Every structure is written in structure tokens, then in C-alpha cells.
């Protein structure tokens, strides 16, 4: 009798075990990532966390443009020479990137990458490059020139020197894809944080939505607004980490593909959208558009919201954002 009771008690304990939050930070795509999952115990969480990390590294190997033997590296090396057949995953990422270029009137353009020769954010650029050099490099930029062949999933950049790069969309894509992988493994709740590009799903174990704090880069990185995320993505693009200062003016690492010059005016752009890929690309686009055009653009999009911080510290919100400002 006693034994049965004890067994019933153990079974009840097992049944009542409550899920917890498990996190793992790691480096990928040149920045800090953190994956959070809600799981029953550390052992179960570990399986999910390792699967997430493996998937992010796989995506990095596919899309990174600084690794010559990646498929993206091969597309760039074959510019002006021949088309390159790639995995459907990369092919359709490029197609979606081109669609975002169309949506943003070219503010977002993965073929911006040929300009990384003149705008280096490693401290080596101390004066504005000659305008003729900028003009020349802009000639190689143009998403409309990327040739996509659906029949064999090949990609061709027609000009020698033309280049594509996923700096402004790759982390968001990795976050979405990894969330879908974890969902397929049965993870009902979590966050993929790709250096501030976040994709959240489900809710905290106590039933509350995930709350994300956005920092004001001009105010000692203090969190100034809390945003609840319900199956959404939140992405911040900022000029406070990577920038160059010339004659006292700060230039962001985000370049206007139409002029060839870095954008200025905004310090950070936070976008909330239904996917991290879209939010990532739109954060970069709004940076290029600037405050007025950017706000107007976001207000016209369904299910997309934004928080903008101007260089002078002024904060602007899109019309329908659900944000709680902190003092
Ligand atoms: P962060 O790196 O702060 O998350 P973004 O997502 O905005 O910022 O990505 C910026 C990166 O995107 C740049 O470092 C560069 O690699 C690339 N990039 C810069 N300008 C553009 C642009 N107009 N369109 C697409 N990609 C861009
Ligand atoms: Mg981006």
C-alpha cells in the first residue's frame, strides 16, 4: 500500500513538472546570437538549442558572402562570367530580397555589396571618397539587373564586380527559419535573438507574452520602451555600433543604393512585423528613407510597426504600435 502511494506521488510529480526557460548564447554571422526555448528540463532544452545552433551555422555557410566557397561567394565570383546554380533555399531568399527592393523603391538592395570597397567600417575611412568614385561604384548596384532562372535555380550577376550580400536580411531569415525548425521539433515557445533581430513565438511559461525592451542608444543604452511580442518579429538597425565619423558627422553602415552614400539622420530603427526577414530588410530600408518617408511608408503597411530614434534623440512611433514607454 505504502509502495503504491509512493509511486502515485512520483507519477504526480512527473506530471506536474513545469516547463522552464532555457537559453544559450553563441557567435555566428559575425555577431552574438542567443536562442531561448521553453522546455521541460535542461536535457530536452539542450537538444533543441543544439538543433537551432546547427541550423544557424548551416544558413551562415550558405549565404555568407565573405566565404569564397559559399554559394553566395560563387555567385559573386562568377559575376560577368556565368550563371551559378544554387540551392532552392538561396534562390528563393534572393527572389524575396528582390521583391523587398521593389516594395521599398530600391532603398533595400542586396546588390549594394559592390560598394563595400569604398565604405569600410573598420576605421580606415577618414574622409569622404571622391564623388566620381562613388558614382562609378553605384553603376554596379541594381537589383533589377540580377538574372534569376527559375528552371535550374541559377543566378547571374551580369557585370564583373557586381556583388550581392545578405547583411541586412540574413539574420532575420536565420531567425525565422530556425523558429520553424524548432516548431517542427515540438517547441511551443521561444525566442531566436540574432544580435537584436528577434523572432518570438508562443508565450512565457506563466502565460504572459514575451516582452522585449528597446534601448535608446543615446541614453546610455537604457531601455525606454517595452513591446509585447505575440508571434512576431522585432528587429533593430542602428548606426551606434558600426559607423564612420567625418567632419563631425556620423555615417551609418547602411548605404543608400541609389546615391552610393551612407544614410544619416536616424540613430536607430526598430521594426515589428510578422516575420524577422521582412522586419530586418525593412529596418534597413527605413534607415535609408529617413524619418518622414520611413514613417509614412510603415504606416501604409499592414501589420508593420516601427520606433525611430533620430540623431538628436527625438523618438517617433508608427500609428498603431502597442508600446509601453518607460521613464
Ligand atoms: P544591423 O547590422 O545593425 O542589424 P542591418 O540589418 O540594417 O543592420 O544591416 C546592415 C548591413 O546590410 C550593412 O552592414 C551592409 O552589409 C548591408 N547593407 C547596407 N546598406 C544596405 C542596403 N541599402 N540594402 C541592403 N543591404 C544593405
Ligand atoms: Mg536589416
Short mmCIF file of N, CA, C and O and ligand atoms in Angstrom, two decimals, residues 168 237 280-281 284, ligand 2:
data_model
loop_
_atom_site.label_atom_id
_atom_site.label_comp_id
_atom_site.label_asym_id
_atom_site.label_seq_id
_atom_site.Cartn_x
_atom_site.Cartn_y
_atom_site.Cartn_z
N UNK A 168 21.75 42.68 -44.50
CA UNK A 168 20.56 43.36 -43.99
C UNK A 168 19.33 42.47 -43.96
O UNK A 168 18.24 42.96 -43.65
N UNK A 237 17.85 48.19 -36.38
CA UNK A 237 19.06 48.56 -37.12
C UNK A 237 19.57 49.85 -36.49
O UNK A 237 18.78 50.77 -36.26
N UNK A 280 13.81 42.74 -40.74
CA UNK A 280 15.23 43.04 -40.92
C UNK A 280 15.42 43.93 -42.15
O UNK A 280 16.04 45.01 -42.09
N UNK A 281 14.85 43.50 -43.26
CA UNK A 281 15.01 44.25 -44.51
C UNK A 281 14.35 45.62 -44.42
O UNK A 281 14.88 46.62 -44.91
N UNK A 284 16.41 48.25 -42.36
CA UNK A 284 17.47 48.83 -43.19
C UNK A 284 16.87 49.84 -44.17
O UNK A 284 17.40 50.94 -44.35
MG1 LIG B 2 18.26 44.85 -41.66
#
